Amino acid sequence: MANNRKKRSRKSGMSPGTLVHIGDQKLENSKISLIQYSEAAVSETVADGIEQCAELVKGHKGVTWINIDGVHDVALMEKTGELFGIHSLVLEDIMNTEQRPKMEEHENFLFFSLKMLSLSGKNRSLALEQISMLLGNGLVITFQESPGDVFEPLRERIRQGKGRLRKQKADYLSYALLDAIVDNYFVILENFGDEIEELEESVLKSSGGETVSRIHAIKRKMLVLRRAAWPLRELVNNFEKCESPLLEKSTRIFLRDVYDHTIQIIDSVEVSREIIAGLLDMHLSSISNKTNEVMKVLTIMATIFIPLTFIAGVYGMNFEYMPELGWKWGYLAVMVFMLLAALGMLWYFRRKKWL
Amino acid sequence: MANNRKKRSRKSGMSPGTLVHIGDQKLENSKISLIQYSEAAVSETVADGIEQCAELVKGHKGVTWINIDGVHDVALMEKTGELFGIHSLVLEDIMNTEQRPKMEEHENFLFFSLKMLSLSGKNRSLALEQISMLLGNGLVITFQESPGDVFEPLRERIRQGKGRLRKQKADYLSYALLDAIVDNYFVILENFGDEIEELEESVLKSSGGETVSRIHAIKRKMLVLRRAAWPLRELVNNFEKCESPLLEKSTRIFLRDVYDHTIQIIDSVEVSREIIAGLLDMHLSSISNKTNEVMKVLTIMATIFIPLTFIAGVYGMNFEYMPELGWKWGYLAVMVFMLLAALGMLWYFRRKKWL
Amino acid sequence: MANNRKKRSRKSGMSPGTLVHIGDQKLENSKISLIQYSEAAVSETVADGIEQCAELVKGHKGVTWINIDGVHDVALMEKTGELFGIHSLVLEDIMNTEQRPKMEEHENFLFFSLKMLSLSGKNRSLALEQISMLLGNGLVITFQESPGDVFEPLRERIRQGKGRLRKQKADYLSYALLDAIVDNYFVILENFGDEIEELEESVLKSSGGETVSRIHAIKRKMLVLRRAAWPLRELVNNFEKCESPLLEKSTRIFLRDVYDHTIQIIDSVEVSREIIAGLLDMHLSSISNKTNEVMKVLTIMATIFIPLTFIAGVYGMNFEYMPELGWKWGYLAVMVFMLLAALGMLWYFRRKKWL
Amino acid sequence: MANNRKKRSRKSGMSPGTLVHIGDQKLENSKISLIQYSEAAVSETVADGIEQCAELVKGHKGVTWINIDGVHDVALMEKTGELFGIHSLVLEDIMNTEQRPKMEEHENFLFFSLKMLSLSGKNRSLALEQISMLLGNGLVITFQESPGDVFEPLRERIRQGKGRLRKQKADYLSYALLDAIVDNYFVILENFGDEIEELEESVLKSSGGETVSRIHAIKRKMLVLRRAAWPLRELVNNFEKCESPLLEKSTRIFLRDVYDHTIQIIDSVEVSREIIAGLLDMHLSSISNKTNEVMKVLTIMATIFIPLTFIAGVYGMNFEYMPELGWKWGYLAVMVFMLLAALGMLWYFRRKKWL
Amino acid sequence: MANNRKKRSRKSGMSPGTLVHIGDQKLENSKISLIQYSEAAVSETVADGIEQCAELVKGHKGVTWINIDGVHDVALMEKTGELFGIHSLVLEDIMNTEQRPKMEEHENFLFFSLKMLSLSGKNRSLALEQISMLLGNGLVITFQESPGDVFEPLRERIRQGKGRLRKQKADYLSYALLDAIVDNYFVILENFGDEIEELEESVLKSSGGETVSRIHAIKRKMLVLRRAAWPLRELVNNFEKCESPLLEKSTRIFLRDVYDHTIQIIDSVEVSREIIAGLLDMHLSSISNKTNEVMKVLTIMATIFIPLTFIAGVYGMNFEYMPELGWKWGYLAVMVFMLLAALGMLWYFRRKKWL
């Protein structure tokens, strides 16, 4: 992994609640955007600073969604915490991008920390981005490490006003955001499924070291995915079960749906892990098989020709008194004998099912 | 798997409750059939549309079983949802054929989603078909992906009016449908059992790559079966435990019976998985054994003849002064020495238990 | 397994409660025997039919134990069910000899289904026989697949009237039957223990394929035993915990004793499974070791003699101008050189600890 | 294990509560010793029979500890049961030395059955001895299979009257006995720890079969230890939690301490098991490595000399028309060519990192 | 490990509560230092004896933190226990440095025992130091085995009076100490992460024995880390959940934060363990691959040249009547035939994908 990454260990020895960014800084300047909507209207703003957002929230009756790209800016974080009343431990969790996915109930908001997945580059390496989400009264604040996200279709739905979204409160928006992230896990899983199928086909054919390292690579990716997915179930379950007044009853049935999805994701991950474990066994078995076959070829060749070469060697000796050398049919007899010996060997190998 | 399959990822980014078919479309047009029965009478109808069904249901006092083959038709699904008051998330689950088996209680009906198994083709590949079932008041609606099913004996029992079925309410029909699906799992399991026994016999004999891939194949099939079977237990248990007025007390004892069956299925699957895991170990061990034997043959041949060939080589040298060459019994002496050396080697190998 | 076995899949599609025999028919005609005892008297009867038994039960004040050998006779089963008021699902479970061990409370009796083990034949293969037991008021009915059983000492104890048995009610008899079956598991386990010890000794010596298949065989037997033993614990626990008036308080302490035995059995099975798993590892490791040794012998021989043979080959060339051939001490020099080369090689292998 | 051992299967078919000794008889005659103490005084007696003990107990106000070495004497056991009111199932458990460690509450006493470990012989084999303990009112009875035990320091503490022991009741004595047995587990564990460290060092060096069998041996010992240790935790926990008036409140804090020790023992056992499992993997990997190296030596030697020998063979052919043989520099040219070929091979192997 | 280490077994047979130091004595003389602070002032003292500390504590209104380096001094421990009212079992736990991490509630204080980790030496071996902590009213006492610790930044924060620490009670100090220790685990984990990454890269390249032993070494280190980390979670959880009046409500939210960290640590450890397990598989597979390749080279060389050598040998025979030897083109024909045979072999190997 990246060497310029700011590591967890930086925090060691610091006072709790000290804001320190942990992880790669994926963006130079933080970017704040804001969407406000009610059933009737939508407005989108690219905010200059978080103060502007706080003001816009005050006057608004509908739902406000503030999205902040980039969590490395300590000053911005502190300001945000101050303006919206966020506990410094929560701010710390937002800036620590190596957080374990979790959901916490706080006095006036619910806090979610989870991972958004994407595949990048030619060798389809798995990239994790931490998404933090705060659900307050009529307000959702999302924090991302870098701009790109899986929320674009959601924004479109807000703009177009189709479906349920515009009629519901902030809790439904936070559900929809969760749903978008969880749905994206299936895309990743399908990609992995394809990769595993490719690997399965190649395992029996090739026996090169690259197969092993590819198996190892997908295994590691699965570990990363699993580590992101397992706590997700707990997170969604806690959300559904929580008794905060911020969560409307009508939203719970949708959360149950997301919950089913997280179980399905975990299921898929576990099945994939078993298949991958099987692949390695198959690979090892396949190498052993190949070694066995190579050995057979060698053994057959050596076993047939080594005795023959010995016989030829015997009649190549220069003893003065070797009666066979003078016989008229000596040469022919030896050649025929050699032929019979070779055929005998072949018959023996055939009986042993080596041929 | 099929390339024209509609994948789960299609849904990513869509509004929840949006009806999208996921999976292979196994059928061109949906087909609706309807059976209505009471203790006294039975009538079967092939319906033109779901509206006709809704009307038939209204007037009827007994039990109505509507079976819909094909779940890819969005318009039909929407109409069905509207006519029978089904939540859009349930419709979504019916159309998503990669659903995890589950049971849900809704206000006016119980929803079941599970997998029907079948073996197809020469290499007995395992095919999954999703069956969705709605149990309402006097009404059971089943959704299948394609026409063939395991319910034919059940239909026959309805027609003939033998046994308990015609005297009971809709909950008993839904139990009978579950039972038919679960019973069919045993057929699949027995098939797998036979396949495993075949494999066990072949493992010690052959050492080809095809054994490994066959083991891998049945392992994967087991994973699929297991993934279908495990949630089944929960499903049946939830059904038995649920307090819906739709479920008669007398049906519960039958559900306990199905529950025992699901446990037995899971038990069998786990035992089979252990046996299969053992097969791979056996296979690996068997290859190693064979390599060991091949090596022994090579080593014995080489160890006996290489020194002899060397000796023959020595007396094939063209030095002018090599006294042995002129001796009368030189040739004989060398031949006897070679014979003794060979016999010594054989004795050594025998003592080492290689022969 | 037997090919004439009636399989579980026969039932697929049948109405629940339909009586069908599943398993091997081990006996031509069913045999009914009956023992009636009180503290004062004992009488044994070989009954002509189940009707006779029902009559004998009516008048009797003590305990009646009816034993039926052979569960394949549908008519007999139906009659029995009718006479003693047994639910058709229970009869179905009795006739299905592939039942998972379980205990069920019914209105007027307790139902037990469990496995009796025995070892048969030269290769000590494990045979399972299903025992079903009904405990009613003053009545115990046992169903066996074939005549032989582990209850003979129990019958003797009833006849002789020694110990507690004759003074107690039917629940104590059912306990005693359970105890006899569970105690017999220890006999089987000891047998397996001996077999495993034999295997342990042979693993390091031989490396043949038969070791692997023997390990695999005992592993499978262990799986069968385990599948019979695990649910037993639950069964005994449920019996001890059940609040049926059929179970006297004084019997519970004895059930706790049986419960301890079942735990001990499970413990032993798990330990044995671990040892067997270790055996396979040992075997694999031992084969690798042997291959390694074979390779060493080959390598040493080849490495010493191949270069020597080459040298001999060089001086066997027929070039006209090869000055060494004419030297007086050429032959001796070459021989000495070869000897030194061989000794050098031997020293090298000794340093490498190959010799 | 010993062949004269009385096996568990002896009991199969016997009436429950029948006293039968199971295990090796380690002692000819049972030996009964008795210690009586109060804060003021101590007296030690070697009793002639259990009747004498019963009398001594009656008059005494302090604590009496009766220790019986040898549990094979049925008459003694029956007498003891009668005199102190012990249930026949408990007596059975005492005489069955293959009992699983457990604690049982009875009306007037608490019953403990556990294993005392020791290492014996040169190859440090693990010996188990079953200790049964009864805690009654002012009375502790311990049953051992053979005389030697880990209680000697405890007896010394009673005699010297130092520390808490003499001031406390019988429950504290039973705690102290438990503690002595549990503490001794650490001695065994440290011994095993040393053995594992030795093994770790030897695994990478030697590759002989004896390493595998040593790993297997310590694995088995660990299984035995684990089987003795796991139920111990439950036993101590049950003791601490039990509400018997025999257990003083002040003793509970000491039991918590023993409980912590049992957890630590289990922890150590599990860690050791993981290390041992790793050893086998290391061993296998190490053998494979060695085979690989042996193969390389063979391959290098063979690959260099086989082609050279062929060339020498070509010029050893006796064709009449072989122009090279007549050339003046033919011999030299061939020798130089051979040298270059050999160097080329060496360069190739070096590039492949085989040298 | 160190041979002069005082082992756990020393305690075997001793009276409970007897103070005995177990572990390495890492320090000659114990060192006592004391920090007293309130919101207004801080004072640091290096105490001559524990009596001085007790006196200083009495008069003070703020928080006192006593740190004792070195736990081998029985007299000091006894004195400390007497002065601050610590139960002898707790003192025993403090002096036994092989304690399992735990938290205990006592009447007037909370007792914590946990491990502080550090990496030492060139090969980054993992060193464990036991930290015991007592939280009393306005008082925290910490016991360390040796002077160096991870608390220096904390002391600095106390001195400078920044942040929350100086304003809070003793429970916050104990939280801060826990937090410092737990945070340090991340430093260790990152180090291990780097080591694993190095290993991953080297596994595919080298196949030497040192890779196996490095994998084994890090595996062992992980076991040690895991054994220290797992109980930590329980410890922190118990602390958070405990109802002692010593724990302020405001501190609990910080404890939840530490709890999240411990879960993250356990998560990381488990993932690392899986990766390491995968490494060994990769390594084994990689050795097999290499052996396979070595075998191929050998087989190709031998298979091509052994038959050719045989042919050369045949025409090196000295039979008087060998017509081919006299042919003009005999030599050329044989050479061409040999070339063709070699090419044929090469073609065969290419078709087999060995080249």
Tab-separated table of N, CA and C in Angstrom, chain B residues 153 157 164 172 175 183 186-187 190 194 197 200 204 254 257 260-261 263-264 267-268 271 274-275 281-282 285 288-289 292 295 299 302-303 306-307 310 313-314 316-322 324 345 354, chain C residues 1 7-9 11 13-16 88 98 100 102 104 207-209 212-213 216 220 223 226-227 273 280 283 287 290-291 294-295 298 301 305 308-309 312 315-318 324-325 328 330-331 334 338:
chain	number	residue	atom	x	y	z
B	153	PRO	N	-47.749	-34.100	-8.223
B	153	PRO	CA	-48.458	-35.065	-7.366
B	153	PRO	C	-49.459	-34.380	-6.449
B	157	ARG	N	-53.416	-34.916	-6.006
B	157	ARG	CA	-54.099	-35.157	-4.726
B	157	ARG	C	-55.285	-34.226	-4.558
B	164	ARG	N	-56.054	-35.484	3.493
B	164	ARG	CA	-56.465	-34.355	4.289
B	164	ARG	C	-56.653	-33.059	3.496
B	172	TYR	N	-52.729	-25.073	4.958
B	172	TYR	CA	-52.315	-26.450	4.735
B	172	TYR	C	-51.782	-26.630	3.310
B	175	TYR	N	-48.361	-25.355	3.339
B	175	TYR	CA	-47.506	-26.357	3.964
B	175	TYR	C	-47.181	-27.470	2.954
B	183	ASP	N	-39.105	-32.148	0.233
B	183	ASP	CA	-38.935	-33.575	-0.078
B	183	ASP	C	-38.049	-33.773	-1.300
B	186	PHE	N	-34.303	-34.254	-0.920
B	186	PHE	CA	-33.749	-35.578	-0.628
B	186	PHE	C	-33.373	-36.317	-1.910
B	187	VAL	N	-34.194	-36.104	-2.953
B	187	VAL	CA	-33.880	-36.734	-4.242
B	187	VAL	C	-32.514	-36.242	-4.729
B	190	GLU	N	-29.670	-37.701	-2.600
B	190	GLU	CA	-29.351	-39.100	-2.916
B	190	GLU	C	-28.518	-39.182	-4.186
B	194	ASP	N	-24.753	-40.763	-4.511
B	194	ASP	CA	-24.264	-41.735	-5.503
B	194	ASP	C	-23.007	-41.214	-6.182
B	197	GLU	N	-20.035	-41.511	-3.964
B	197	GLU	CA	-19.551	-42.890	-3.865
B	197	GLU	C	-18.746	-43.293	-5.098
B	200	GLU	N	-15.402	-41.689	-4.776
B	200	GLU	CA	-14.572	-42.372	-3.787
B	200	GLU	C	-13.859	-43.569	-4.417
B	204	LEU	N	-8.897	-43.600	-5.743
B	204	LEU	CA	-7.710	-44.418	-5.508
B	204	LEU	C	-7.161	-45.023	-6.793
B	254	PHE	N	-47.588	-30.438	11.399
B	254	PHE	CA	-47.024	-30.824	10.098
B	254	PHE	C	-45.779	-29.994	9.790
B	257	ASP	N	-42.815	-31.365	11.339
B	257	ASP	CA	-42.308	-32.476	10.535
B	257	ASP	C	-41.388	-31.959	9.417
B	260	ASP	N	-38.103	-30.886	10.866
B	260	ASP	CA	-37.187	-32.029	11.055
B	260	ASP	C	-36.509	-32.399	9.738
B	261	HIS	N	-37.274	-32.364	8.661
B	261	HIS	CA	-36.684	-32.695	7.352
B	261	HIS	C	-35.574	-31.713	6.983
B	263	ILE	N	-33.697	-30.024	8.950
B	263	ILE	CA	-32.505	-30.304	9.764
B	263	ILE	C	-31.756	-31.505	9.197
B	264	GLN	N	-32.517	-32.526	8.794
B	264	GLN	CA	-31.896	-33.718	8.235
B	264	GLN	C	-31.139	-33.385	6.942
B	267	ASP	N	-27.947	-31.613	7.912
B	267	ASP	CA	-27.059	-32.662	8.416
B	267	ASP	C	-26.366	-33.415	7.283
B	268	SER	N	-27.163	-33.850	6.325
B	268	SER	CA	-26.619	-34.619	5.196
B	268	SER	C	-25.631	-33.784	4.402
B	271	VAL	N	-22.363	-33.553	6.320
B	271	VAL	CA	-21.610	-34.812	6.259
B	271	VAL	C	-20.997	-34.992	4.871
B	274	GLU	N	-17.943	-32.937	4.425
B	274	GLU	CA	-16.770	-33.508	5.098
B	274	GLU	C	-16.181	-34.650	4.277
B	275	ILE	N	-17.073	-35.481	3.736
B	275	ILE	CA	-16.573	-36.608	2.934
B	275	ILE	C	-15.821	-36.080	1.711
B	281	ASP	N	-8.125	-34.890	0.098
B	281	ASP	CA	-6.937	-35.333	0.832
B	281	ASP	C	-6.483	-36.697	0.331
B	282	MET	N	-7.463	-37.602	0.182
B	282	MET	CA	-7.144	-38.939	-0.312
B	282	MET	C	-6.487	-38.869	-1.685
B	285	SER	N	-2.965	-37.586	-1.438
B	285	SER	CA	-2.137	-38.627	-0.855
B	285	SER	C	-1.875	-39.730	-1.876
B	288	SER	N	0.729	-38.618	-4.390
B	288	SER	CA	2.054	-38.668	-3.785
B	288	SER	C	2.553	-40.107	-3.759
B	289	ASN	N	1.662	-41.008	-3.381
B	289	ASN	CA	2.014	-42.425	-3.377
B	289	ASN	C	2.500	-42.885	-4.741
B	292	ASN	N	5.809	-41.534	-5.646
B	292	ASN	CA	6.795	-42.288	-4.889
B	292	ASN	C	7.133	-43.604	-5.576
B	295	MET	N	9.113	-43.042	-8.755
B	295	MET	CA	10.484	-42.719	-8.384
B	295	MET	C	11.288	-43.962	-8.026
B	299	THR	N	14.669	-45.146	-9.722
B	299	THR	CA	15.866	-45.227	-8.903
B	299	THR	C	16.490	-46.618	-8.956
B	302	ALA	N	18.069	-47.100	-12.462
B	302	ALA	CA	19.250	-46.256	-12.639
B	302	ALA	C	20.391	-46.723	-11.742
B	303	THR	N	20.063	-47.044	-10.511
B	303	THR	CA	21.097	-47.417	-9.554
B	303	THR	C	21.779	-48.725	-9.948
B	306	ILE	N	23.535	-47.803	-13.977
B	306	ILE	CA	24.518	-46.728	-14.187
B	306	ILE	C	25.930	-47.183	-13.806
B	307	PRO	N	26.138	-47.845	-12.658
B	307	PRO	CA	27.500	-48.298	-12.344
B	307	PRO	C	28.005	-49.343	-13.345
B	310	PHE	N	29.143	-47.745	-16.404
B	310	PHE	CA	30.449	-47.126	-16.167
B	310	PHE	C	31.578	-48.144	-16.354
B	313	GLY	N	32.096	-48.886	-19.763
B	313	GLY	CA	32.769	-47.735	-20.371
B	313	GLY	C	34.270	-47.776	-20.139
B	314	VAL	N	34.637	-48.170	-18.917
B	314	VAL	CA	36.061	-48.223	-18.590
B	314	VAL	C	36.802	-49.163	-19.540
B	316	GLY	N	35.950	-49.957	-22.355
B	316	GLY	CA	35.818	-49.518	-23.740
B	316	GLY	C	36.826	-48.429	-24.084
B	317	MET	N	37.631	-48.033	-23.072
B	317	MET	CA	38.629	-46.997	-23.315
B	317	MET	C	39.740	-47.545	-24.211
B	318	ASN	N	40.336	-46.647	-24.955
B	318	ASN	CA	41.317	-47.073	-25.954
B	318	ASN	C	42.773	-46.915	-25.524
B	319	PHE	N	43.063	-46.913	-24.232
B	319	PHE	CA	44.453	-46.794	-23.807
B	319	PHE	C	45.274	-47.944	-24.368
B	320	GLU	N	46.468	-47.632	-24.713
B	320	GLU	CA	47.310	-48.700	-25.267
B	320	GLU	C	47.712	-49.700	-24.198
B	321	TYR	N	47.995	-49.165	-23.011
B	321	TYR	CA	48.426	-50.060	-21.948
B	321	TYR	C	47.308	-50.310	-20.957
B	322	MET	N	46.476	-51.304	-21.202
B	322	MET	CA	45.429	-51.707	-20.252
B	322	MET	C	45.525	-53.209	-20.091
B	324	GLU	N	44.306	-55.603	-18.277
B	324	GLU	CA	43.164	-56.514	-18.147
B	324	GLU	C	42.643	-56.960	-19.515
B	345	MET	N	22.884	-54.841	-5.393
B	345	MET	CA	21.929	-53.725	-5.410
B	345	MET	C	20.512	-54.227	-5.142
B	354	TRP	N	11.894	-51.758	-0.954
B	354	TRP	CA	11.457	-51.041	-2.162
B	354	TRP	C	10.941	-52.019	-3.209
C	1	MET	N	-23.440	-48.744	-0.284
C	1	MET	CA	-24.591	-49.263	0.439
C	1	MET	C	-25.488	-50.098	-0.464
C	7	LYS	N	-35.297	-46.001	-0.920
C	7	LYS	CA	-34.707	-44.718	-0.608
C	7	LYS	C	-35.726	-43.694	-0.161
C	8	ARG	N	-35.174	-42.705	0.528
C	8	ARG	CA	-35.956	-41.581	1.019
C	8	ARG	C	-36.759	-40.910	-0.090
C	9	SER	N	-36.178	-40.914	-1.299
C	9	SER	CA	-36.796	-40.192	-2.410
C	9	SER	C	-38.113	-40.829	-2.845
C	11	LYS	N	-40.595	-41.219	-1.141
C	11	LYS	CA	-41.672	-40.477	-0.517
C	11	LYS	C	-41.967	-39.163	-1.205
C	13	GLY	N	-43.344	-36.378	-3.055
C	13	GLY	CA	-44.592	-36.197	-3.760
C	13	GLY	C	-45.777	-36.868	-3.094
C	14	MET	N	-45.504	-37.681	-2.063
C	14	MET	CA	-46.601	-38.351	-1.388
C	14	MET	C	-47.219	-37.455	-0.335
C	15	SER	N	-48.451	-37.761	-0.006
C	15	SER	CA	-49.162	-37.034	1.029
C	15	SER	C	-48.480	-37.279	2.361
C	16	PRO	N	-48.348	-36.226	3.223
C	16	PRO	CA	-47.722	-36.443	4.524
C	16	PRO	C	-48.567	-37.388	5.358
C	88	SER	N	-50.337	-40.316	12.718
C	88	SER	CA	-49.790	-40.919	11.499
C	88	SER	C	-48.377	-40.396	11.180
C	98	GLU	N	-34.378	-43.727	8.114
C	98	GLU	CA	-33.291	-42.757	7.971
C	98	GLU	C	-33.579	-41.491	8.766
C	100	ARG	N	-33.540	-38.772	11.759
C	100	ARG	CA	-32.538	-38.216	12.673
C	100	ARG	C	-32.998	-38.491	14.100
C	102	LYS	N	-34.370	-38.204	17.627
C	102	LYS	CA	-35.113	-37.097	18.231
C	102	LYS	C	-36.068	-37.630	19.280
C	104	GLU	N	-39.972	-36.583	20.899
C	104	GLU	CA	-41.129	-35.703	20.738
C	104	GLU	C	-42.144	-35.987	21.835
C	207	SER	N	3.515	-47.278	3.210
C	207	SER	CA	3.096	-46.044	2.548
C	207	SER	C	2.137	-46.364	1.415
C	208	GLY	N	1.537	-47.530	1.495
C	208	GLY	CA	0.673	-47.968	0.402
C	208	GLY	C	-0.645	-47.232	0.399
C	209	GLY	N	-1.341	-47.351	-0.706
C	209	GLY	CA	-2.641	-46.720	-0.862
C	209	GLY	C	-3.646	-47.261	0.142
C	212	VAL	N	-4.291	-45.039	3.191
C	212	VAL	CA	-5.185	-43.908	2.942
C	212	VAL	C	-6.630	-44.358	2.956
C	213	SER	N	-6.912	-45.472	2.277
C	213	SER	CA	-8.311	-45.870	2.216
C	213	SER	C	-8.791	-46.369	3.571
C	216	HIS	N	-9.568	-43.221	5.417
C	216	HIS	CA	-10.828	-42.691	4.895
C	216	HIS	C	-12.019	-43.494	5.433
C	220	ARG	N	-15.120	-42.099	7.719
C	220	ARG	CA	-16.533	-42.199	7.353
C	220	ARG	C	-17.328	-42.844	8.467
C	223	LEU	N	-17.982	-40.392	11.030
C	223	LEU	CA	-19.035	-39.459	10.637
C	223	LEU	C	-20.409	-40.058	10.918
C	226	ARG	N	-20.935	-40.148	14.654
C	226	ARG	CA	-21.147	-38.803	15.150
C	226	ARG	C	-22.568	-38.322	14.859
C	227	ARG	N	-23.022	-38.639	13.656
C	227	ARG	CA	-24.364	-38.221	13.270
C	227	ARG	C	-25.406	-38.913	14.124
C	273	ARG	N	-11.778	-37.998	15.978
C	273	ARG	CA	-11.757	-37.314	14.691
C	273	ARG	C	-10.481	-36.491	14.531
C	280	LEU	N	-3.784	-38.604	8.769
C	280	LEU	CA	-3.633	-38.340	7.346
C	280	LEU	C	-2.440	-37.419	7.094
C	283	HIS	N	0.587	-39.410	7.457
C	283	HIS	CA	0.773	-40.284	6.304
C	283	HIS	C	1.380	-39.514	5.137
C	287	ILE	N	4.961	-40.142	3.391
C	287	ILE	CA	5.215	-40.415	1.970
C	287	ILE	C	6.262	-39.446	1.423
C	290	LYS	N	9.600	-40.466	2.379
C	290	LYS	CA	10.101	-41.615	1.636
C	290	LYS	C	10.530	-41.216	0.235
C	291	THR	N	9.726	-40.388	-0.413
C	291	THR	CA	10.095	-39.916	-1.738
C	291	THR	C	11.438	-39.203	-1.670
C	294	VAL	N	14.190	-41.781	-1.465
C	294	VAL	CA	14.383	-42.439	-2.758
C	294	VAL	C	15.180	-41.516	-3.678
C	295	MET	N	14.787	-40.260	-3.691
C	295	MET	CA	15.460	-39.275	-4.522
C	295	MET	C	16.936	-39.165	-4.175
C	298	LEU	N	18.930	-42.053	-5.619
C	298	LEU	CA	19.100	-41.852	-7.056
C	298	LEU	C	20.146	-40.783	-7.333
C	301	MET	N	23.792	-41.905	-6.528
C	301	MET	CA	24.308	-42.832	-7.529
C	301	MET	C	24.599	-42.114	-8.840
C	305	PHE	N	28.335	-41.548	-10.638
C	305	PHE	CA	28.732	-42.346	-11.795
C	305	PHE	C	28.600	-41.646	-13.142
C	308	LEU	N	31.865	-40.035	-14.087
C	308	LEU	CA	32.871	-41.066	-14.351
C	308	LEU	C	32.643	-41.716	-15.713
C	309	THR	N	31.372	-42.037	-15.979
C	309	THR	CA	31.038	-42.630	-17.269
C	309	THR	C	31.449	-41.700	-18.404
C	312	ALA	N	35.155	-42.044	-18.926
C	312	ALA	CA	35.423	-43.298	-19.650
C	312	ALA	C	35.046	-43.148	-21.113
C	315	TYR	N	37.772	-41.332	-23.207
C	315	TYR	CA	38.926	-42.141	-23.626
C	315	TYR	C	38.512	-43.342	-24.455
C	316	GLY	N	37.211	-43.446	-24.703
C	316	GLY	CA	36.743	-44.464	-25.650
C	316	GLY	C	36.572	-43.897	-27.047
C	317	MET	N	36.842	-42.585	-27.190
C	317	MET	CA	36.707	-41.967	-28.511
C	317	MET	C	37.819	-42.471	-29.427
C	318	ASN	N	37.506	-42.499	-30.709
C	318	ASN	CA	38.433	-43.092	-31.669
C	318	ASN	C	39.280	-42.081	-32.426
C	324	GLU	N	47.073	-38.874	-24.732
C	324	GLU	CA	47.004	-39.595	-23.455
C	324	GLU	C	46.955	-41.106	-23.663
C	325	LEU	N	46.304	-41.523	-24.745
C	325	LEU	CA	46.090	-42.961	-24.938
C	325	LEU	C	47.401	-43.716	-25.023
C	328	LYS	N	52.139	-44.412	-20.860
C	328	LYS	CA	52.247	-45.655	-20.116
C	328	LYS	C	51.286	-45.679	-18.918
C	330	GLY	N	48.785	-43.649	-18.380
C	330	GLY	CA	47.502	-42.987	-18.695
C	330	GLY	C	46.331	-43.692	-18.050
C	331	TYR	N	46.246	-44.987	-18.287
C	331	TYR	CA	45.120	-45.761	-17.759
C	331	TYR	C	45.037	-45.629	-16.247
C	334	VAL	N	43.999	-42.109	-15.059
C	334	VAL	CA	42.560	-41.887	-15.220
C	334	VAL	C	41.789	-42.608	-14.121
C	338	MET	N	39.432	-40.884	-11.379
C	338	MET	CA	38.030	-41.260	-11.188
C	338	MET	C	37.745	-41.580	-9.731
